Amino acid sequence: MLREWLDREQRPEPVREVRMARILAVGAAYGSAAEALNGALGLNPGPGTTHSWDDVRDAVADVAVAALVALATIAGEPEHVLDVRLNELAARVPRD
């Protein structure tokens, strides 16, 4: 749903630029998450604590959404790609 809406809004951009923009959006969302974490931990001595852990949670969720939209943009079957990748990662987990 989100990808389709973005597709309508970002046309007639070339496909290459749309793909690039969506992947770069993941980096931008990560930057916001890092900023929120820094603010929640109060690591900047000037302003101190500027964010809550709810802010961090929301920003990390935004990273996940941006990544899923980017995946849906570049993969014909994003659910399949994600499922395969999750299975590959799960196979690396040691079993007792």
PDB file of N, CA and C in Angstrom:
ATOM      1  N   MET A   1       0.818  -1.179   0.000  1.00  0.00           N
ATOM      2  CA  MET A   1       0.000   0.000   0.000  1.00  0.00           C
ATOM      3  C   MET A   1       0.875   1.261   0.000  1.00  0.00           C
ATOM      4  N   LEU A   2       1.858   1.301   0.900  1.00  0.00           N
ATOM      5  CA  LEU A   2       2.728   2.462   0.996  1.00  0.00           C
ATOM      6  C   LEU A   2       3.557   2.645  -0.275  1.00  0.00           C
ATOM      7  N   ARG A   3       4.101   1.531  -0.775  1.00  0.00           N
ATOM      8  CA  ARG A   3       4.901   1.613  -1.995  1.00  0.00           C
ATOM      9  C   ARG A   3       4.069   2.092  -3.159  1.00  0.00           C
ATOM     10  N   GLU A   4       2.847   1.600  -3.277  1.00  0.00           N
ATOM     11  CA  GLU A   4       1.983   2.005  -4.386  1.00  0.00           C
ATOM     12  C   GLU A   4       1.670   3.503  -4.312  1.00  0.00           C
ATOM     13  N   TRP A   5       1.415   4.004  -3.108  1.00  0.00           N
ATOM     14  CA  TRP A   5       1.156   5.430  -2.944  1.00  0.00           C
ATOM     15  C   TRP A   5       2.386   6.241  -3.343  1.00  0.00           C
ATOM     16  N   LEU A   6       3.551   5.814  -2.878  1.00  0.00           N
ATOM     17  CA  LEU A   6       4.787   6.505  -3.255  1.00  0.00           C
ATOM     18  C   LEU A   6       5.020   6.452  -4.760  1.00  0.00           C
ATOM     19  N   ASP A   7       4.717   5.310  -5.358  1.00  0.00           N
ATOM     20  CA  ASP A   7       4.870   5.180  -6.815  1.00  0.00           C
ATOM     21  C   ASP A   7       4.030   6.225  -7.539  1.00  0.00           C
ATOM     22  N   ARG A   8       2.804   6.416  -7.090  1.00  0.00           N
ATOM     23  CA  ARG A   8       1.931   7.411  -7.726  1.00  0.00           C
ATOM     24  C   ARG A   8       2.463   8.827  -7.513  1.00  0.00           C
ATOM     25  N   GLU A   9       2.965   9.102  -6.315  1.00  0.00           N
ATOM     26  CA  GLU A   9       3.430  10.444  -5.975  1.00  0.00           C
ATOM     27  C   GLU A   9       4.763  10.793  -6.636  1.00  0.00           C
ATOM     28  N   GLN A  10       5.607   9.815  -6.867  1.00  0.00           N
ATOM     29  CA  GLN A  10       6.952  10.084  -7.368  1.00  0.00           C
ATOM     30  C   GLN A  10       7.081   9.926  -8.877  1.00  0.00           C
ATOM     31  N   ARG A  11       6.045   9.626  -9.561  1.00  0.00           N
ATOM     32  CA  ARG A  11       6.125   9.520 -11.012  1.00  0.00           C
ATOM     33  C   ARG A  11       6.132  10.893 -11.615  1.00  0.00           C
ATOM     34  N   PRO A  12       6.738  11.199 -12.688  1.00  0.00           N
ATOM     35  CA  PRO A  12       7.385  10.290 -13.643  1.00  0.00           C
ATOM     36  C   PRO A  12       8.888  10.134 -13.443  1.00  0.00           C
ATOM     37  N   GLU A  13       9.359  10.102 -12.218  1.00  0.00           N
ATOM     38  CA  GLU A  13      10.786   9.925 -11.975  1.00  0.00           C
ATOM     39  C   GLU A  13      11.257   8.623 -12.620  1.00  0.00           C
ATOM     40  N   PRO A  14      12.475   8.616 -13.142  1.00  0.00           N
ATOM     41  CA  PRO A  14      13.015   7.359 -13.681  1.00  0.00           C
ATOM     42  C   PRO A  14      13.102   6.296 -12.590  1.00  0.00           C
ATOM     43  N   VAL A  15      12.881   5.066 -12.964  1.00  0.00           N
ATOM     44  CA  VAL A  15      12.878   3.952 -12.015  1.00  0.00           C
ATOM     45  C   VAL A  15      14.177   3.933 -11.212  1.00  0.00           C
ATOM     46  N   ARG A  16      15.285   4.173 -11.877  1.00  0.00           N
ATOM     47  CA  ARG A  16      16.586   4.158 -11.202  1.00  0.00           C
ATOM     48  C   ARG A  16      16.628   5.172 -10.060  1.00  0.00           C
ATOM     49  N   GLU A  17      16.108   6.356 -10.301  1.00  0.00           N
ATOM     50  CA  GLU A  17      16.125   7.395  -9.265  1.00  0.00           C
ATOM     51  C   GLU A  17      15.160   7.081  -8.127  1.00  0.00           C
ATOM     52  N   VAL A  18      14.035   6.477  -8.451  1.00  0.00           N
ATOM     53  CA  VAL A  18      13.080   6.092  -7.403  1.00  0.00           C
ATOM     54  C   VAL A  18      13.719   5.039  -6.511  1.00  0.00           C
ATOM     55  N   ARG A  19      14.367   4.043  -7.120  1.00  0.00           N
ATOM     56  CA  ARG A  19      15.035   3.010  -6.327  1.00  0.00           C
ATOM     57  C   ARG A  19      16.102   3.619  -5.430  1.00  0.00           C
ATOM     58  N   MET A  20      16.895   4.503  -5.988  1.00  0.00           N
ATOM     59  CA  MET A  20      17.954   5.139  -5.224  1.00  0.00           C
ATOM     60  C   MET A  20      17.363   5.941  -4.061  1.00  0.00           C
ATOM     61  N   ALA A  21      16.324   6.703  -4.319  1.00  0.00           N
ATOM     62  CA  ALA A  21      15.706   7.525  -3.275  1.00  0.00           C
ATOM     63  C   ALA A  21      15.151   6.666  -2.144  1.00  0.00           C
ATOM     64  N   ARG A  22      14.571   5.536  -2.476  1.00  0.00           N
ATOM     65  CA  ARG A  22      13.971   4.682  -1.448  1.00  0.00           C
ATOM     66  C   ARG A  22      15.043   4.019  -0.588  1.00  0.00           C
ATOM     67  N   ILE A  23      16.153   3.645  -1.198  1.00  0.00           N
ATOM     68  CA  ILE A  23      17.238   3.056  -0.411  1.00  0.00           C
ATOM     69  C   ILE A  23      17.898   4.130   0.446  1.00  0.00           C
ATOM     70  N   LEU A  24      18.079   5.317  -0.099  1.00  0.00           N
ATOM     71  CA  LEU A  24      18.634   6.410   0.697  1.00  0.00           C
ATOM     72  C   LEU A  24      17.711   6.781   1.860  1.00  0.00           C
ATOM     73  N   ALA A  25      16.408   6.585   1.685  1.00  0.00           N
ATOM     74  CA  ALA A  25      15.460   6.863   2.767  1.00  0.00           C
ATOM     75  C   ALA A  25      15.722   5.969   3.977  1.00  0.00           C
ATOM     76  N   VAL A  26      16.235   4.766   3.730  1.00  0.00           N
ATOM     77  CA  VAL A  26      16.593   3.875   4.845  1.00  0.00           C
ATOM     78  C   VAL A  26      17.704   4.527   5.663  1.00  0.00           C
ATOM     79  N   GLY A  27      18.698   5.091   4.972  1.00  0.00           N
ATOM     80  CA  GLY A  27      19.787   5.771   5.671  1.00  0.00           C
ATOM     81  C   GLY A  27      19.307   6.983   6.440  1.00  0.00           C
ATOM     82  N   ALA A  28      18.404   7.729   5.853  1.00  0.00           N
ATOM     83  CA  ALA A  28      17.859   8.908   6.537  1.00  0.00           C
ATOM     84  C   ALA A  28      17.081   8.496   7.786  1.00  0.00           C
ATOM     85  N   ALA A  29      16.310   7.422   7.671  1.00  0.00           N
ATOM     86  CA  ALA A  29      15.553   6.940   8.830  1.00  0.00           C
ATOM     87  C   ALA A  29      16.503   6.443   9.918  1.00  0.00           C
ATOM     88  N   TYR A  30      17.574   5.778   9.512  1.00  0.00           N
ATOM     89  CA  TYR A  30      18.574   5.330  10.487  1.00  0.00           C
ATOM     90  C   TYR A  30      19.192   6.538  11.210  1.00  0.00           C
ATOM     91  N   GLY A  31      19.494   7.585  10.454  1.00  0.00           N
ATOM     92  CA  GLY A  31      20.045   8.787  11.068  1.00  0.00           C
ATOM     93  C   GLY A  31      19.109   9.369  12.117  1.00  0.00           C
ATOM     94  N   SER A  32      17.820   9.355  11.832  1.00  0.00           N
ATOM     95  CA  SER A  32      16.836   9.849  12.801  1.00  0.00           C
ATOM     96  C   SER A  32      16.791   8.942  14.030  1.00  0.00           C
ATOM     97  N   ALA A  33      16.923   7.634  13.818  1.00  0.00           N
ATOM     98  CA  ALA A  33      16.935   6.704  14.948  1.00  0.00           C
ATOM     99  C   ALA A  33      18.168   6.925  15.816  1.00  0.00           C
ATOM    100  N   ALA A  34      19.310   7.143  15.171  1.00  0.00           N
ATOM    101  CA  ALA A  34      20.541   7.404  15.920  1.00  0.00           C
ATOM    102  C   ALA A  34      20.425   8.707  16.709  1.00  0.00           C
ATOM    103  N   GLU A  35      19.834   9.715  16.104  1.00  0.00           N
ATOM    104  CA  GLU A  35      19.623  10.994  16.797  1.00  0.00           C
ATOM    105  C   GLU A  35      18.699  10.814  17.998  1.00  0.00           C
ATOM    106  N   ALA A  36      17.639  10.039  17.823  1.00  0.00           N
ATOM    107  CA  ALA A  36      16.713   9.794  18.932  1.00  0.00           C
ATOM    108  C   ALA A  36      17.408   9.027  20.053  1.00  0.00           C
ATOM    109  N   LEU A  37      18.220   8.042  19.693  1.00  0.00           N
ATOM    110  CA  LEU A  37      18.957   7.292  20.711  1.00  0.00           C
ATOM    111  C   LEU A  37      19.910   8.200  21.471  1.00  0.00           C
ATOM    112  N   ASN A  38      20.638   9.014  20.743  1.00  0.00           N
ATOM    113  CA  ASN A  38      21.551   9.973  21.366  1.00  0.00           C
ATOM    114  C   ASN A  38      20.788  10.886  22.328  1.00  0.00           C
ATOM    115  N   GLY A  39      19.613  11.339  21.896  1.00  0.00           N
ATOM    116  CA  GLY A  39      18.792  12.205  22.737  1.00  0.00           C
ATOM    117  C   GLY A  39      18.214  11.496  23.941  1.00  0.00           C
ATOM    118  N   ALA A  40      17.849  10.227  23.770  1.00  0.00           N
ATOM    119  CA  ALA A  40      17.289   9.463  24.900  1.00  0.00           C
ATOM    120  C   ALA A  40      18.355   9.166  25.946  1.00  0.00           C
ATOM    121  N   LEU A  41      19.583   8.977  25.487  1.00  0.00           N
ATOM    122  CA  LEU A  41      20.679   8.701  26.413  1.00  0.00           C
ATOM    123  C   LEU A  41      21.274   9.979  27.005  1.00  0.00           C
ATOM    124  N   GLY A  42      20.884  11.125  26.446  1.00  0.00           N
ATOM    125  CA  GLY A  42      21.400  12.395  26.933  1.00  0.00           C
ATOM    126  C   GLY A  42      22.895  12.558  26.685  1.00  0.00           C
ATOM    127  N   LEU A  43      23.374  12.024  25.554  1.00  0.00           N
ATOM    128  CA  LEU A  43      24.808  12.024  25.284  1.00  0.00           C
ATOM    129  C   LEU A  43      25.357  13.366  24.838  1.00  0.00           C
ATOM    130  N   ASN A  44      24.488  14.276  24.403  1.00  0.00           N
ATOM    131  CA  ASN A  44      24.945  15.605  24.026  1.00  0.00           C
ATOM    132  C   ASN A  44      24.881  16.476  25.275  1.00  0.00           C
ATOM    133  N   PRO A  45      26.048  16.905  25.771  1.00  0.00           N
ATOM    134  CA  PRO A  45      26.041  17.634  27.053  1.00  0.00           C
ATOM    135  C   PRO A  45      25.291  18.962  27.016  1.00  0.00           C
ATOM    136  N   GLY A  46      25.148  19.555  25.853  1.00  0.00           N
ATOM    137  CA  GLY A  46      24.434  20.835  25.766  1.00  0.00           C
ATOM    138  C   GLY A  46      22.964  20.688  26.131  1.00  0.00           C
ATOM    139  N   PRO A  47      22.185  20.069  25.249  1.00  0.00           N
ATOM    140  CA  PRO A  47      20.746  19.976  25.524  1.00  0.00           C
ATOM    141  C   PRO A  47      20.373  18.863  26.497  1.00  0.00           C
ATOM    142  N   GLY A  48      21.246  17.909  26.729  1.00  0.00           N
ATOM    143  CA  GLY A  48      20.905  16.800  27.629  1.00  0.00           C
ATOM    144  C   GLY A  48      19.911  15.850  26.987  1.00  0.00           C
ATOM    145  N   THR A  49      18.979  15.362  27.788  1.00  0.00           N
ATOM    146  CA  THR A  49      17.979  14.404  27.298  1.00  0.00           C
ATOM    147  C   THR A  49      16.925  15.147  26.482  1.00  0.00           C
ATOM    148  N   THR A  50      16.843  14.793  25.206  1.00  0.00           N
ATOM    149  CA  THR A  50      15.916  15.488  24.303  1.00  0.00           C
ATOM    150  C   THR A  50      14.867  14.564  23.703  1.00  0.00           C
ATOM    151  N   HIS A  51      15.033  13.249  23.878  1.00  0.00           N
ATOM    152  CA  HIS A  51      14.104  12.275  23.300  1.00  0.00           C
ATOM    153  C   HIS A  51      13.731  11.244  24.363  1.00  0.00           C
ATOM    154  N   SER A  52      12.598  10.613  24.141  1.00  0.00           N
ATOM    155  CA  SER A  52      12.163   9.524  25.013  1.00  0.00           C
ATOM    156  C   SER A  52      12.462   8.187  24.328  1.00  0.00           C
ATOM    157  N   TRP A  53      12.319   7.120  25.101  1.00  0.00           N
ATOM    158  CA  TRP A  53      12.497   5.796  24.494  1.00  0.00           C
ATOM    159  C   TRP A  53      11.357   5.495  23.521  1.00  0.00           C
ATOM    160  N   ASP A  54      10.208   6.116  23.711  1.00  0.00           N
ATOM    161  CA  ASP A  54       9.134   5.991  22.719  1.00  0.00           C
ATOM    162  C   ASP A  54       9.566   6.612  21.390  1.00  0.00           C
ATOM    163  N   ASP A  55      10.296   7.724  21.446  1.00  0.00           N
ATOM    164  CA  ASP A  55      10.829   8.337  20.227  1.00  0.00           C
ATOM    165  C   ASP A  55      11.786   7.380  19.518  1.00  0.00           C
ATOM    166  N   VAL A  56      12.635   6.719  20.306  1.00  0.00           N
ATOM    167  CA  VAL A  56      13.592   5.756  19.736  1.00  0.00           C
ATOM    168  C   VAL A  56      12.827   4.608  19.089  1.00  0.00           C
ATOM    169  N   ARG A  57      11.834   4.093  19.800  1.00  0.00           N
ATOM    170  CA  ARG A  57      11.021   2.990  19.267  1.00  0.00           C
ATOM    171  C   ARG A  57      10.382   3.374  17.943  1.00  0.00           C
ATOM    172  N   ASP A  58       9.780   4.553  17.890  1.00  0.00           N
ATOM    173  CA  ASP A  58       9.123   5.002  16.662  1.00  0.00           C
ATOM    174  C   ASP A  58      10.119   5.184  15.526  1.00  0.00           C
ATOM    175  N   ALA A  59      11.306   5.702  15.846  1.00  0.00           N
ATOM    176  CA  ALA A  59      12.316   5.923  14.816  1.00  0.00           C
ATOM    177  C   ALA A  59      12.847   4.602  14.272  1.00  0.00           C
ATOM    178  N   VAL A  60      13.015   3.607  15.142  1.00  0.00           N
ATOM    179  CA  VAL A  60      13.461   2.289  14.677  1.00  0.00           C
ATOM    180  C   VAL A  60      12.371   1.645  13.816  1.00  0.00           C
ATOM    181  N   ALA A  61      11.114   1.822  14.173  1.00  0.00           N
ATOM    182  CA  ALA A  61      10.014   1.324  13.346  1.00  0.00           C
ATOM    183  C   ALA A  61      10.035   1.998  11.972  1.00  0.00           C
ATOM    184  N   ASP A  62      10.363   3.300  11.938  1.00  0.00           N
ATOM    185  CA  ASP A  62      10.469   4.008  10.658  1.00  0.00           C
ATOM    186  C   ASP A  62      11.579   3.425   9.790  1.00  0.00           C
ATOM    187  N   VAL A  63      12.686   2.994  10.423  1.00  0.00           N
ATOM    188  CA  VAL A  63      13.767   2.336   9.675  1.00  0.00           C
ATOM    189  C   VAL A  63      13.239   1.059   9.030  1.00  0.00           C
ATOM    190  N   ALA A  64      12.497   0.272   9.804  1.00  0.00           N
ATOM    191  CA  ALA A  64      11.949  -0.976   9.273  1.00  0.00           C
ATOM    192  C   ALA A  64      10.991  -0.719   8.117  1.00  0.00           C
ATOM    193  N   VAL A  65      10.128   0.275   8.264  1.00  0.00           N
ATOM    194  CA  VAL A  65       9.176   0.602   7.192  1.00  0.00           C
ATOM    195  C   VAL A  65       9.916   1.061   5.943  1.00  0.00           C
ATOM    196  N   ALA A  66      10.898   1.947   6.114  1.00  0.00           N
ATOM    197  CA  ALA A  66      11.673   2.425   4.958  1.00  0.00           C
ATOM    198  C   ALA A  66      12.376   1.267   4.268  1.00  0.00           C
ATOM    199  N   ALA A  67      12.929   0.344   5.051  1.00  0.00           N
ATOM    200  CA  ALA A  67      13.616  -0.809   4.466  1.00  0.00           C
ATOM    201  C   ALA A  67      12.641  -1.709   3.715  1.00  0.00           C
ATOM    202  N   LEU A  68      11.465  -1.917   4.264  1.00  0.00           N
ATOM    203  CA  LEU A  68      10.477  -2.767   3.588  1.00  0.00           C
ATOM    204  C   LEU A  68       9.958  -2.106   2.313  1.00  0.00           C
ATOM    205  N   VAL A  69       9.780  -0.798   2.332  1.00  0.00           N
ATOM    206  CA  VAL A  69       9.360  -0.093   1.119  1.00  0.00           C
ATOM    207  C   VAL A  69      10.457  -0.176   0.065  1.00  0.00           C
ATOM    208  N   ALA A  70      11.709  -0.004   0.477  1.00  0.00           N
ATOM    209  CA  ALA A  70      12.822  -0.122  -0.468  1.00  0.00           C
ATOM    210  C   ALA A  70      12.881  -1.524  -1.056  1.00  0.00           C
ATOM    211  N   LEU A  71      12.715  -2.532  -0.226  1.00  0.00           N
ATOM    212  CA  LEU A  71      12.728  -3.915  -0.707  1.00  0.00           C
ATOM    213  C   LEU A  71      11.593  -4.156  -1.696  1.00  0.00           C
ATOM    214  N   ALA A  72      10.408  -3.658  -1.377  1.00  0.00           N
ATOM    215  CA  ALA A  72       9.267  -3.819  -2.282  1.00  0.00           C
ATOM    216  C   ALA A  72       9.504  -3.097  -3.600  1.00  0.00           C
ATOM    217  N   THR A  73      10.301  -2.042  -3.571  1.00  0.00           N
ATOM    218  CA  THR A  73      10.587  -1.280  -4.786  1.00  0.00           C
ATOM    219  C   THR A  73      11.564  -2.009  -5.691  1.00  0.00           C
ATOM    220  N   ILE A  74      12.542  -2.697  -5.112  1.00  0.00           N
ATOM    221  CA  ILE A  74      13.579  -3.324  -5.940  1.00  0.00           C
ATOM    222  C   ILE A  74      13.369  -4.815  -6.176  1.00  0.00           C
ATOM    223  N   ALA A  75      12.482  -5.438  -5.422  1.00  0.00           N
ATOM    224  CA  ALA A  75      12.266  -6.884  -5.557  1.00  0.00           C
ATOM    225  C   ALA A  75      10.879  -7.154  -6.116  1.00  0.00           C
ATOM    226  N   GLY A  76      10.820  -8.045  -7.083  1.00  0.00           N
ATOM    227  CA  GLY A  76       9.533  -8.408  -7.666  1.00  0.00           C
ATOM    228  C   GLY A  76       8.610  -9.090  -6.673  1.00  0.00           C
ATOM    229  N   GLU A  77       9.183  -9.896  -5.790  1.00  0.00           N
ATOM    230  CA  GLU A  77       8.418 -10.605  -4.770  1.00  0.00           C
ATOM    231  C   GLU A  77       9.063 -10.352  -3.414  1.00  0.00           C
ATOM    232  N   PRO A  78       8.818  -9.175  -2.821  1.00  0.00           N
ATOM    233  CA  PRO A  78       9.529  -8.837  -1.586  1.00  0.00           C
ATOM    234  C   PRO A  78       9.263  -9.806  -0.435  1.00  0.00           C
ATOM    235  N   GLU A  79       8.051 -10.338  -0.330  1.00  0.00           N
ATOM    236  CA  GLU A  79       7.746 -11.278   0.748  1.00  0.00           C
ATOM    237  C   GLU A  79       8.606 -12.525   0.618  1.00  0.00           C
ATOM    238  N   HIS A  80       8.769 -12.999  -0.621  1.00  0.00           N
ATOM    239  CA  HIS A  80       9.586 -14.192  -0.866  1.00  0.00           C
ATOM    240  C   HIS A  80      11.056 -13.904  -0.544  1.00  0.00           C
ATOM    241  N   VAL A  81      11.554 -12.758  -1.005  1.00  0.00           N
ATOM    242  CA  VAL A  81      12.951 -12.385  -0.753  1.00  0.00           C
ATOM    243  C   VAL A  81      13.202 -12.306   0.751  1.00  0.00           C
ATOM    244  N   LEU A  82      12.301 -11.677   1.479  1.00  0.00           N
ATOM    245  CA  LEU A  82      12.445 -11.540   2.923  1.00  0.00           C
ATOM    246  C   LEU A  82      12.378 -12.898   3.609  1.00  0.00           C
ATOM    247  N   ASP A  83      11.449 -13.738   3.188  1.00  0.00           N
ATOM    248  CA  ASP A  83      11.305 -15.069   3.769  1.00  0.00           C
ATOM    249  C   ASP A  83      12.576 -15.894   3.559  1.00  0.00           C
ATOM    250  N   VAL A  84      13.109 -15.878   2.347  1.00  0.00           N
ATOM    251  CA  VAL A  84      14.337 -16.619   2.053  1.00  0.00           C
ATOM    252  C   VAL A  84      15.479 -16.104   2.919  1.00  0.00           C
ATOM    253  N   ARG A  85      15.606 -14.789   3.000  1.00  0.00           N
ATOM    254  CA  ARG A  85      16.696 -14.201   3.780  1.00  0.00           C
ATOM    255  C   ARG A  85      16.556 -14.517   5.259  1.00  0.00           C
ATOM    256  N   LEU A  86      15.349 -14.450   5.803  1.00  0.00           N
ATOM    257  CA  LEU A  86      15.135 -14.790   7.207  1.00  0.00           C
ATOM    258  C   LEU A  86      15.505 -16.243   7.477  1.00  0.00           C
ATOM    259  N   ASN A  87      15.162 -17.130   6.548  1.00  0.00           N
ATOM    260  CA  ASN A  87      15.528 -18.538   6.702  1.00  0.00           C
ATOM    261  C   ASN A  87      17.038 -18.725   6.654  1.00  0.00           C
ATOM    262  N   GLU A  88      17.725 -17.985   5.780  1.00  0.00           N
ATOM    263  CA  GLU A  88      19.187 -18.061   5.722  1.00  0.00           C
ATOM    264  C   GLU A  88      19.804 -17.602   7.039  1.00  0.00           C
ATOM    265  N   LEU A  89      19.284 -16.514   7.576  1.00  0.00           N
ATOM    266  CA  LEU A  89      19.806 -16.005   8.843  1.00  0.00           C
ATOM    267  C   LEU A  89      19.496 -16.951   9.999  1.00  0.00           C
ATOM    268  N   ALA A  90      18.302 -17.518  10.009  1.00  0.00           N
ATOM    269  CA  ALA A  90      17.916 -18.452  11.068  1.00  0.00           C
ATOM    270  C   ALA A  90      18.792 -19.703  11.032  1.00  0.00           C
ATOM    271  N   ALA A  91      19.220 -20.109   9.842  1.00  0.00           N
ATOM    272  CA  ALA A  91      20.061 -21.292   9.712  1.00  0.00           C
ATOM    273  C   ALA A  91      21.429 -21.073  10.366  1.00  0.00           C
ATOM    274  N   ARG A  92      21.839 -19.837  10.544  1.00  0.00           N
ATOM    275  CA  ARG A  92      23.127 -19.531  11.172  1.00  0.00           C
ATOM    276  C   ARG A  92      23.088 -19.612  12.698  1.00  0.00           C
ATOM    277  N   VAL A  93      21.880 -19.602  13.262  1.00  0.00           N
ATOM    278  CA  VAL A  93      21.730 -19.589  14.715  1.00  0.00           C
ATOM    279  C   VAL A  93      22.072 -20.971  15.245  1.00  0.00           C
ATOM    280  N   PRO A  94      23.027 -21.037  16.193  1.00  0.00           N
ATOM    281  CA  PRO A  94      23.374 -22.350  16.762  1.00  0.00           C
ATOM    282  C   PRO A  94      22.183 -22.946  17.512  1.00  0.00           C
ATOM    283  N   ARG A  95      22.028 -24.219  17.363  1.00  0.00           N
ATOM    284  CA  ARG A  95      20.937 -24.928  18.046  1.00  0.00           C
ATOM    285  C   ARG A  95      21.543 -25.801  19.142  1.00  0.00           C
ATOM    286  N   ASP A  96      20.855 -25.827  20.265  1.00  0.00           N
ATOM    287  CA  ASP A  96      21.356 -26.643  21.398  1.00  0.00           C
ATOM    288  C   ASP A  96      20.983 -28.082  21.240  1.00  0.00           C
TER     289      ASP A  96
END
